[in-house]
CSV table of C-alpha atoms in Angstrom, one decimal:
chain,number,residue,atom,x,y,z
A,1,MET,CA,0.0,0.0,0.0
A,2,PHE,CA,2.8,2.4,0.8
A,3,LEU,CA,4.4,1.9,-2.6
A,4,ALA,CA,1.0,2.4,-4.3
A,5,LEU,CA,0.5,5.7,-2.5
A,6,LEU,CA,4.0,6.7,-3.2
A,7,GLU,CA,3.5,6.2,-6.9
A,8,LEU,CA,0.3,8.1,-6.8
A,9,ARG,CA,2.1,11.1,-5.3
A,10,ALA,CA,5.1,10.9,-7.6
A,11,ALA,CA,3.0,10.7,-10.7
A,12,ARG,CA,0.2,12.9,-9.5
A,13,GLY,CA,-0.1,14.7,-12.8
A,14,ARG,CA,-0.9,11.6,-14.7
A,15,PHE,CA,-3.3,10.3,-12.1
A,16,LEU,CA,-5.0,13.7,-11.8
A,17,LEU,CA,-5.5,13.6,-15.5
A,18,MET,CA,-7.0,10.1,-15.4
A,19,GLY,CA,-9.1,11.0,-12.4
A,20,SER,CA,-10.5,14.0,-14.2
A,21,VAL,CA,-11.6,11.8,-17.0
A,22,VAL,CA,-13.3,9.5,-14.5
A,23,VAL,CA,-15.0,12.5,-12.9
A,24,LEU,CA,-16.4,13.6,-16.3
A,25,VAL,CA,-17.6,10.1,-17.3
A,26,ALA,CA,-19.2,9.6,-13.9
A,27,ALA,CA,-20.8,13.0,-13.9
A,28,LEU,CA,-22.1,12.5,-17.5
A,29,VAL,CA,-23.6,9.1,-16.6
A,30,GLY,CA,-25.2,10.7,-13.5
A,31,ILE,CA,-26.6,13.6,-15.6
A,32,VAL,CA,-28.0,11.2,-18.2
A,33,SER,CA,-29.5,9.1,-15.5
A,34,GLY,CA,-31.2,12.3,-14.0
A,35,PHE,CA,-32.6,13.2,-17.4
A,36,THR,CA,-33.8,9.7,-17.9
A,37,THR,CA,-35.7,9.7,-14.6
A,38,GLY,CA,-36.9,13.2,-15.1
A,39,LEU,CA,-38.2,12.7,-18.6
A,40,GLY,CA,-40.0,9.5,-17.4
A,41,ASP,CA,-41.6,11.4,-14.5
A,42,ASP,CA,-42.6,14.2,-16.9
A,43,THR,CA,-44.3,11.7,-19.2
A,44,ILE,CA,-46.1,9.4,-16.8
A,45,SER,CA,-46.2,11.0,-13.3
A,46,ALA,CA,-50.0,11.4,-13.6
A,47,LEU,CA,-50.4,7.8,-14.5
A,48,ARG,CA,-48.1,6.7,-11.7
A,49,ARG,CA,-50.2,8.6,-9.2
A,50,LEU,CA,-53.5,6.9,-10.3
A,51,PRO,CA,-54.8,4.8,-7.5
A,52,ALA,CA,-55.5,1.9,-9.9
A,53,SER,CA,-53.9,-1.5,-10.4
A,54,GLN,CA,-55.0,-2.2,-13.9
A,55,LEU,CA,-56.4,-0.3,-16.9
A,56,VAL,CA,-58.9,-1.7,-19.4
A,57,PHE,CA,-58.7,-0.5,-23.1
A,58,SER,CA,-60.7,-1.4,-26.2
A,59,SER,CA,-59.2,-4.3,-28.0
A,60,ASP,CA,-58.8,-2.4,-31.3
A,61,ALA,CA,-56.3,0.0,-29.8
A,62,ARG,CA,-53.0,-1.8,-30.0
A,63,SER,CA,-50.7,1.2,-29.4
A,64,ASP,CA,-51.2,4.7,-28.0
A,65,GLN,CA,-54.2,3.3,-26.2
A,66,PHE,CA,-55.0,6.5,-24.3
A,67,ALA,CA,-55.5,8.3,-27.6
A,68,ARG,CA,-57.1,5.5,-29.6
A,69,SER,CA,-59.1,3.5,-27.2
A,70,LEU,CA,-62.8,4.2,-26.6
A,71,LEU,CA,-65.1,2.3,-24.2
A,72,ASP,CA,-68.7,3.1,-23.3
A,73,GLY,CA,-70.9,2.9,-20.3
A,74,ARG,CA,-72.1,-0.6,-21.1
A,75,ALA,CA,-68.6,-1.9,-21.0
A,76,ALA,CA,-68.0,-0.2,-17.7
A,77,ALA,CA,-71.2,-1.6,-16.2
A,78,ALA,CA,-70.4,-5.1,-17.4
A,79,TRP,CA,-66.8,-5.0,-16.1
A,80,SER,CA,-68.0,-3.7,-12.7
A,81,GLU,CA,-70.5,-6.5,-12.4
A,82,ASP,CA,-68.4,-9.4,-13.5
A,83,ALA,CA,-64.9,-8.4,-12.3
A,84,GLY,CA,-65.7,-8.2,-8.6
A,85,THR,CA,-63.7,-5.0,-8.2
A,86,GLU,CA,-64.4,-1.3,-8.2
A,87,ALA,CA,-64.1,0.2,-11.7
A,88,THR,CA,-64.4,3.7,-12.9
A,89,PRO,CA,-64.0,5.5,-16.3
A,90,LEU,CA,-61.0,7.5,-17.2
A,91,GLY,CA,-60.7,9.9,-20.1
A,92,VAL,CA,-57.3,11.3,-21.3
A,93,SER,CA,-56.7,13.9,-24.0
A,94,ILE,CA,-54.3,16.8,-24.5
A,95,THR,CA,-55.7,20.2,-25.3
A,96,ARG,CA,-54.9,23.9,-25.0
A,97,GLY,CA,-56.6,26.9,-23.4
A,98,THR,CA,-56.3,30.5,-22.3
A,99,THR,CA,-57.1,31.9,-18.9
A,100,ASN,CA,-59.0,35.1,-18.2
A,101,ARG,CA,-55.7,36.7,-17.3
A,102,GLY,CA,-54.2,35.9,-20.7
A,103,ALA,CA,-52.0,32.9,-19.8
A,104,GLU,CA,-51.9,30.4,-22.7
A,105,VAL,CA,-51.3,26.8,-21.5
A,106,ASP,CA,-51.2,23.3,-22.8
A,107,LEU,CA,-52.9,20.7,-20.5
A,108,ALA,CA,-53.6,17.0,-20.4
A,109,ALA,CA,-57.3,16.8,-19.5
A,110,PHE,CA,-58.0,13.8,-17.2
A,111,GLY,CA,-61.8,13.1,-17.1
A,112,VAL,CA,-62.8,11.4,-13.9
A,113,GLU,CA,-66.1,10.7,-12.1
A,114,PRO,CA,-66.4,13.2,-9.2
A,115,GLY,CA,-66.3,11.2,-6.0
A,116,SER,CA,-64.7,8.1,-7.6
A,117,PHE,CA,-61.4,6.7,-6.4
A,118,LEU,CA,-59.7,8.5,-9.3
A,119,ALA,CA,-60.8,12.0,-8.1
A,120,PRO,CA,-57.6,13.8,-7.0
A,121,SER,CA,-56.9,15.0,-3.5
A,122,VAL,CA,-56.2,18.7,-3.4
A,123,THR,CA,-53.5,20.7,-1.6
A,124,SER,CA,-55.5,23.9,-1.8
A,125,GLY,CA,-59.0,24.9,-2.9
A,126,ASP,CA,-61.8,22.5,-3.5
A,127,GLY,CA,-62.0,19.0,-5.1
A,128,LEU,CA,-64.3,17.8,-7.8
A,129,ALA,CA,-66.9,16.1,-5.5
A,130,ASP,CA,-69.1,19.1,-4.6
A,131,VAL,CA,-68.5,21.6,-7.4
A,132,ALA,CA,-70.1,22.6,-10.7
A,133,ALA,CA,-69.8,20.4,-13.8
A,134,ASP,CA,-67.3,22.8,-15.5
A,135,SER,CA,-64.8,22.8,-12.7
A,136,MET,CA,-61.1,21.9,-12.9
A,137,VAL,CA,-58.5,20.8,-10.4
A,138,MET,CA,-55.1,21.8,-11.8
A,139,SER,CA,-51.7,20.3,-11.3
A,140,ALA,CA,-49.2,22.4,-9.4
A,141,LYS,CA,-47.2,22.4,-12.6
A,142,LEU,CA,-49.9,24.6,-14.2
A,143,ALA,CA,-49.4,27.1,-11.4
A,144,ASP,CA,-45.8,27.6,-12.7
A,145,GLU,CA,-47.3,28.7,-16.0
A,146,GLY,CA,-49.4,31.4,-14.5
A,147,VAL,CA,-52.7,29.6,-13.7
A,148,ARG,CA,-54.3,30.4,-10.3
A,149,VAL,CA,-57.1,29.0,-8.3
A,150,GLY,CA,-60.2,31.0,-9.2
A,151,ASP,CA,-59.2,31.6,-12.8
A,152,THR,CA,-61.4,30.7,-15.7
A,153,LEU,CA,-59.8,28.8,-18.6
A,154,VAL,CA,-61.3,28.7,-22.1
A,155,ILE,CA,-60.5,25.7,-24.3
A,156,ASP,CA,-59.2,26.9,-27.6
A,157,ARG,CA,-61.6,26.5,-30.7
A,158,LEU,CA,-64.3,25.0,-28.5
A,159,GLY,CA,-65.1,27.9,-26.2
A,160,ILE,CA,-65.7,25.5,-23.3
A,161,GLU,CA,-65.1,27.3,-20.0
A,162,LEU,CA,-63.4,25.6,-17.0
A,163,ARG,CA,-63.2,27.2,-13.6
A,164,VAL,CA,-60.1,26.4,-11.6
A,165,VAL,CA,-61.4,25.4,-8.1
A,166,GLY,CA,-58.4,23.5,-6.7
A,167,ARG,CA,-54.8,22.5,-6.9
A,168,THR,CA,-53.1,19.2,-6.5
A,169,GLU,CA,-49.6,17.8,-6.6
A,170,ARG,CA,-47.2,18.2,-9.6
A,171,SER,CA,-48.2,15.7,-12.2
A,172,SER,CA,-47.9,15.6,-16.0
A,173,TYR,CA,-48.7,13.4,-18.9
A,174,GLY,CA,-46.7,13.4,-22.1
A,175,HIS,CA,-44.7,16.4,-20.8
A,176,VAL,CA,-47.9,18.4,-20.4
A,177,PRO,CA,-49.4,19.5,-17.0
A,178,VAL,CA,-52.5,17.6,-16.0
A,179,ALA,CA,-55.9,19.1,-15.2
A,180,TYR,CA,-58.6,16.9,-13.6
A,181,ILE,CA,-62.1,17.6,-14.8
A,182,PRO,CA,-65.5,15.8,-14.5
A,183,LEU,CA,-66.0,13.0,-17.1
A,184,LYS,CA,-69.0,14.7,-18.7
A,185,THR,CA,-66.9,17.9,-19.3
A,186,TRP,CA,-64.1,15.8,-20.7
A,187,GLN,CA,-66.4,14.2,-23.2
A,188,ARG,CA,-67.5,17.6,-24.4
A,189,ILE,CA,-63.8,18.5,-24.9
A,190,ARG,CA,-63.0,15.2,-26.6
A,191,PHE,CA,-65.9,14.9,-28.9
A,192,SER,CA,-67.1,18.5,-29.6
A,193,THR,CA,-66.7,19.9,-33.1
A,194,PRO,CA,-64.6,23.1,-33.2
A,195,GLY,CA,-66.8,26.0,-34.0
A,196,ALA,CA,-70.0,24.4,-32.8
A,197,PRO,CA,-71.9,26.2,-30.0
A,198,ALA,CA,-70.7,25.2,-26.5
A,199,SER,CA,-74.2,24.3,-25.5
A,200,ALA,CA,-74.6,21.6,-28.3
A,201,THR,CA,-74.2,18.5,-26.1
A,202,ALA,CA,-76.9,16.3,-27.6
A,203,ALA,CA,-74.5,14.5,-30.0
A,204,ILE,CA,-71.8,13.9,-27.3
A,205,PRO,CA,-71.2,10.2,-26.9
A,206,ASP,CA,-71.0,8.5,-23.5
A,207,GLN,CA,-67.5,7.2,-24.1
A,208,PHE,CA,-64.1,7.4,-22.4
A,209,SER,CA,-60.5,6.3,-22.9
A,210,ALA,CA,-60.1,3.5,-20.4
A,211,LEU,CA,-61.6,1.8,-17.4
A,212,ALA,CA,-59.5,1.9,-14.2
A,213,LEU,CA,-59.7,-1.1,-11.8
A,214,ARG,CA,-58.9,-0.4,-8.2
A,215,THR,CA,-57.8,-4.1,-7.6
A,216,PRO,CA,-57.2,-7.0,-10.0
A,217,PRO,CA,-60.4,-8.8,-11.1
A,218,ASP,CA,-61.7,-11.3,-8.5
A,219,GLY,CA,-62.7,-14.7,-9.7
A,220,ALA,CA,-62.8,-14.6,-13.5
A,221,SER,CA,-59.4,-13.9,-15.0
A,222,SER,CA,-58.7,-10.7,-17.0
A,223,ALA,CA,-58.2,-12.7,-20.2
A,224,ALA,CA,-61.6,-14.3,-20.0
A,225,LEU,CA,-63.2,-10.9,-19.4
A,226,ASP,CA,-61.2,-9.4,-22.2
A,227,ALA,CA,-62.4,-12.1,-24.6
A,228,ARG,CA,-66.0,-11.6,-23.5
A,229,TYR,CA,-66.1,-7.8,-23.8
A,230,SER,CA,-63.5,-7.2,-26.6
A,231,THR,CA,-61.1,-5.3,-24.3
A,232,THR,CA,-57.4,-5.4,-23.4
A,233,THR,CA,-56.4,-5.3,-19.8
A,234,LEU,CA,-52.9,-3.9,-18.8
A,235,THR,CA,-51.3,-3.4,-15.5
A,236,LYS,CA,-50.8,0.2,-14.7
A,237,GLU,CA,-47.0,-0.1,-15.2
A,238,LYS,CA,-47.5,-1.7,-18.6
A,239,ALA,CA,-49.9,1.1,-19.6
A,240,TYR,CA,-47.0,3.6,-19.2
A,241,GLU,CA,-45.9,2.5,-22.7
A,242,ALA,CA,-49.2,4.0,-24.0
A,243,ALA,CA,-48.1,7.5,-23.0
A,244,PRO,CA,-46.8,9.5,-25.9
A,245,GLY,CA,-43.0,9.3,-26.3
A,246,TYR,CA,-42.4,7.3,-23.2
A,247,THR,CA,-40.9,4.2,-24.9
A,248,GLY,CA,-38.8,6.1,-27.4
A,249,GLU,CA,-37.3,8.4,-24.7
A,250,ARG,CA,-36.5,5.5,-22.4
A,251,VAL,CA,-34.7,3.6,-25.2
A,252,THR,CA,-32.8,6.6,-26.3
A,253,MET,CA,-31.6,7.6,-22.9
A,254,ASN,CA,-30.8,4.1,-21.7
A,255,SER,CA,-28.8,3.5,-24.9
A,256,ILE,CA,-26.7,6.6,-24.1
A,257,GLN,CA,-26.1,5.2,-20.6
A,258,VAL,CA,-25.1,1.8,-21.8
A,259,PHE,CA,-22.5,3.3,-24.2
A,260,LEU,CA,-21.1,5.4,-21.3
A,261,TYR,CA,-20.9,2.3,-19.2
A,262,LEU,CA,-18.9,0.7,-22.1
A,263,ILE,CA,-16.6,3.7,-22.4
A,264,ALA,CA,-15.7,3.9,-18.7
A,265,PRO,CA,-13.8,0.5,-18.5
A,266,LEU,CA,-12.1,1.1,-21.9
A,267,VAL,CA,-10.8,4.5,-20.8
A,268,VAL,CA,-9.6,3.3,-17.4
A,269,GLY,CA,-8.2,0.1,-18.8
A,270,ALA,CA,-6.3,2.0,-21.5
A,271,PHE,CA,-4.7,4.3,-19.0
A,272,PHE,CA,-3.6,1.6,-16.6
A,273,ALA,CA,-2.3,-0.5,-19.5
A,274,VAL,CA,0.0,2.3,-20.6
A,275,TRP,CA,1.0,2.9,-17.0
A,276,THR,CA,1.8,-0.8,-16.5
A,277,VAL,CA,4.0,-0.9,-19.6
A,278,GLN,CA,5.9,2.2,-18.4
A,279,ARG,CA,6.4,0.5,-15.0
A,280,GLN,CA,7.7,-2.8,-16.3
A,281,PRO,CA,11.2,-2.2,-15.0
A,282,GLU,CA,10.0,-1.2,-11.5
A,283,LEU,CA,7.7,-4.3,-11.4
A,284,ALA,CA,10.5,-6.5,-12.5
A,285,LEU,CA,12.7,-5.0,-9.7
A,286,LEU,CA,10.0,-5.7,-7.1
A,287,ARG,CA,9.8,-9.3,-8.3
A,288,ALA,CA,13.6,-9.6,-8.1
A,289,MET,CA,13.5,-8.3,-4.5
A,290,GLY,CA,11.0,-11.0,-3.6
A,291,ALA,CA,7.6,-9.4,-4.1
A,292,SER,CA,4.9,-11.9,-4.9
A,293,ARG,CA,2.6,-11.7,-7.8
A,294,ARG,CA,-0.3,-11.4,-5.4
A,295,ARG,CA,1.3,-8.4,-3.8
A,296,LEU,CA,1.8,-6.7,-7.2
A,297,LEU,CA,-1.8,-7.4,-8.1
A,298,ALA,CA,-3.0,-5.8,-4.9
A,299,HIS,CA,-0.7,-2.8,-5.5
A,300,THR,CA,-2.2,-2.3,-9.0
A,301,VAL,CA,-5.8,-2.8,-8.0
A,302,LEU,CA,-5.4,-0.4,-5.0
A,303,GLN,CA,-4.1,2.3,-7.3
A,304,ALA,CA,-7.0,1.8,-9.7
A,305,ALA,CA,-9.6,1.6,-6.9
A,306,LEU,CA,-8.4,4.9,-5.4
A,307,VAL,CA,-8.5,6.7,-8.7
A,308,VAL,CA,-11.9,5.3,-9.7
A,309,ALA,CA,-13.5,5.7,-6.3
A,310,LEU,CA,-12.3,9.3,-5.8
A,311,GLY,CA,-13.2,10.2,-9.4
A,312,THR,CA,-16.6,8.7,-9.2
A,313,ALA,CA,-17.4,10.4,-5.9
A,314,ALA,CA,-16.4,13.8,-7.4
A,315,GLY,CA,-18.5,12.9,-10.5
A,316,ALA,CA,-21.5,12.2,-8.2
A,317,VAL,CA,-21.1,15.6,-6.5
A,318,LEU,CA,-20.9,17.3,-9.9
A,319,ALA,CA,-24.0,15.5,-11.2
A,320,GLY,CA,-25.9,16.4,-8.0
A,321,ALA,CA,-24.8,20.1,-8.4
A,322,VAL,CA,-26.1,20.1,-12.0
A,323,GLY,CA,-29.5,18.8,-10.7
A,324,LEU,CA,-29.6,21.6,-8.1
A,325,LEU,CA,-28.6,24.2,-10.7
A,326,VAL,CA,-31.3,23.3,-13.3
A,327,GLY,CA,-34.0,23.0,-10.6
A,328,GLU,CA,-37.4,22.6,-12.1
A,329,GLN,CA,-36.6,24.4,-15.3
A,330,VAL,CA,-36.0,21.1,-17.2
A,331,PRO,CA,-37.3,17.5,-16.5
A,332,PHE,CA,-34.4,16.4,-14.3
A,333,SER,CA,-34.7,14.1,-11.3
A,334,LEU,CA,-31.8,12.3,-9.5
A,335,PRO,CA,-32.9,10.8,-6.2
A,336,ALA,CA,-30.2,9.7,-3.8
A,337,ALA,CA,-30.9,6.0,-4.4
A,338,THR,CA,-30.7,6.4,-8.2
A,339,LEU,CA,-27.4,8.4,-7.9
A,340,THR,CA,-25.9,5.8,-5.6
A,341,VAL,CA,-26.7,2.9,-7.9
A,342,THR,CA,-25.5,4.7,-10.9
A,343,MET,CA,-22.2,5.7,-9.3
A,344,CYS,CA,-21.6,2.2,-8.0
A,345,THR,CA,-22.1,0.8,-11.5
A,346,VAL,CA,-19.6,3.4,-12.9
A,347,ALA,CA,-17.1,2.4,-10.3
A,348,ALA,CA,-17.6,-1.3,-10.9
A,349,VAL,CA,-17.2,-1.1,-14.7
A,350,GLY,CA,-14.2,1.2,-14.3
A,351,LEU,CA,-12.5,-1.3,-12.0
A,352,ALA,CA,-13.4,-4.0,-14.5
A,353,GLY,CA,-11.3,-2.1,-17.0
A,354,THR,CA,-8.2,-2.6,-14.9
A,355,ALA,CA,-8.5,-6.4,-15.6
A,356,LEU,CA,-6.9,-5.6,-18.9
A,357,THR,CA,-3.6,-4.8,-17.2
A,358,LEU,CA,-3.5,-7.6,-14.6
A,359,ARG,CA,-1.9,-10.2,-16.8
A,360,ARG,CA,1.0,-7.9,-17.8
A,361,VAL,CA,1.5,-7.2,-14.0
A,362,THR,CA,1.8,-10.9,-13.2
A,363,ARG,CA,4.2,-11.5,-16.1
A,364,ALA,CA,6.8,-9.1,-14.8
A,365,ASP,CA,10.1,-11.0,-15.2
A,366,PRO,CA,12.7,-10.5,-12.4
A,367,LEU,CA,15.4,-11.6,-14.8
A,368,THR,CA,14.9,-8.3,-16.6
A,369,MET,CA,16.7,-6.6,-13.8
A,370,LEU,CA,19.4,-9.3,-13.6
A,371,GLY,CA,20.6,-8.6,-17.2
A,372,ALA,CA,18.9,-11.5,-18.9
A,373,ASN,CA,18.2,-9.3,-21.9
A,374,ARG,CA,21.7,-8.1,-22.4
């Protein structure tokens, strides 16, 4: 250990350079991980907060189910009767509106039955249970865009007015802030014809995007019920893939992370391979003085562990600092548990790169220092 520390001090310039590379790689992996988690939360946080275990869609919607699926009241009644679990309709659509104070906002309208288990709990104002039909509970994320409790929001091209009566936690769907509205009002937004009078509700169908099940079906299996009613049942986690852009974003960001995990061992391995070649005379001298191969291996691994561990720790601090710097301006989320797992992985693959140098360390020939090559 003494010799390993002595070499680190003697060649501190080289090791600082290598450590800086490890810092940047670890920080980059941490930042990418933060954006991966943040983008995922910004896409499906509203779905994740739904107090439902499964979601039922129409069988003809094989992708983008929230946009393509349509069920009616008969399907809801049949499922509620045969599934043995509490079921309630859910409507999901993305729209745009303008408040009475001139704030233009995009919003993901979640249509729910007031008083059902999908009705959101509020942090301020009123909920949907005891208010007028054209009421809206907004996500806290809409408050960041200038919407306040008490405002009136008019849906563009439809002229439908929504009165903001309450505020709930930050949630979004497809990177758009969520607003919870009564299902009947959602149906007007979803099925109304632009330019038609706002009072023209006779032709509005009694349909919705999905049926939320509080617990898994009791007795009859989901597959049997799906076959009977021409539906498709997905777990809530599986339904995340129906959110716009969720799968593509996850694949892209995870691919970047994988490549960074592959780069880290190659960079660390290349450095220590060159460093080992340069130290062949010293290693041979140690072997000639009686040092065992195991001792030389421990010496090399210790140097690599110190460089990788310190560089990874500094990279974690840098990634955390970036998270604090960007705040809520961009979708970035890096919980301590995620950061810890990410940095441990970076350190592990970095140390794995030193395996490229271990064979050359063990092959150091003591006869080199005794003139065998002269």
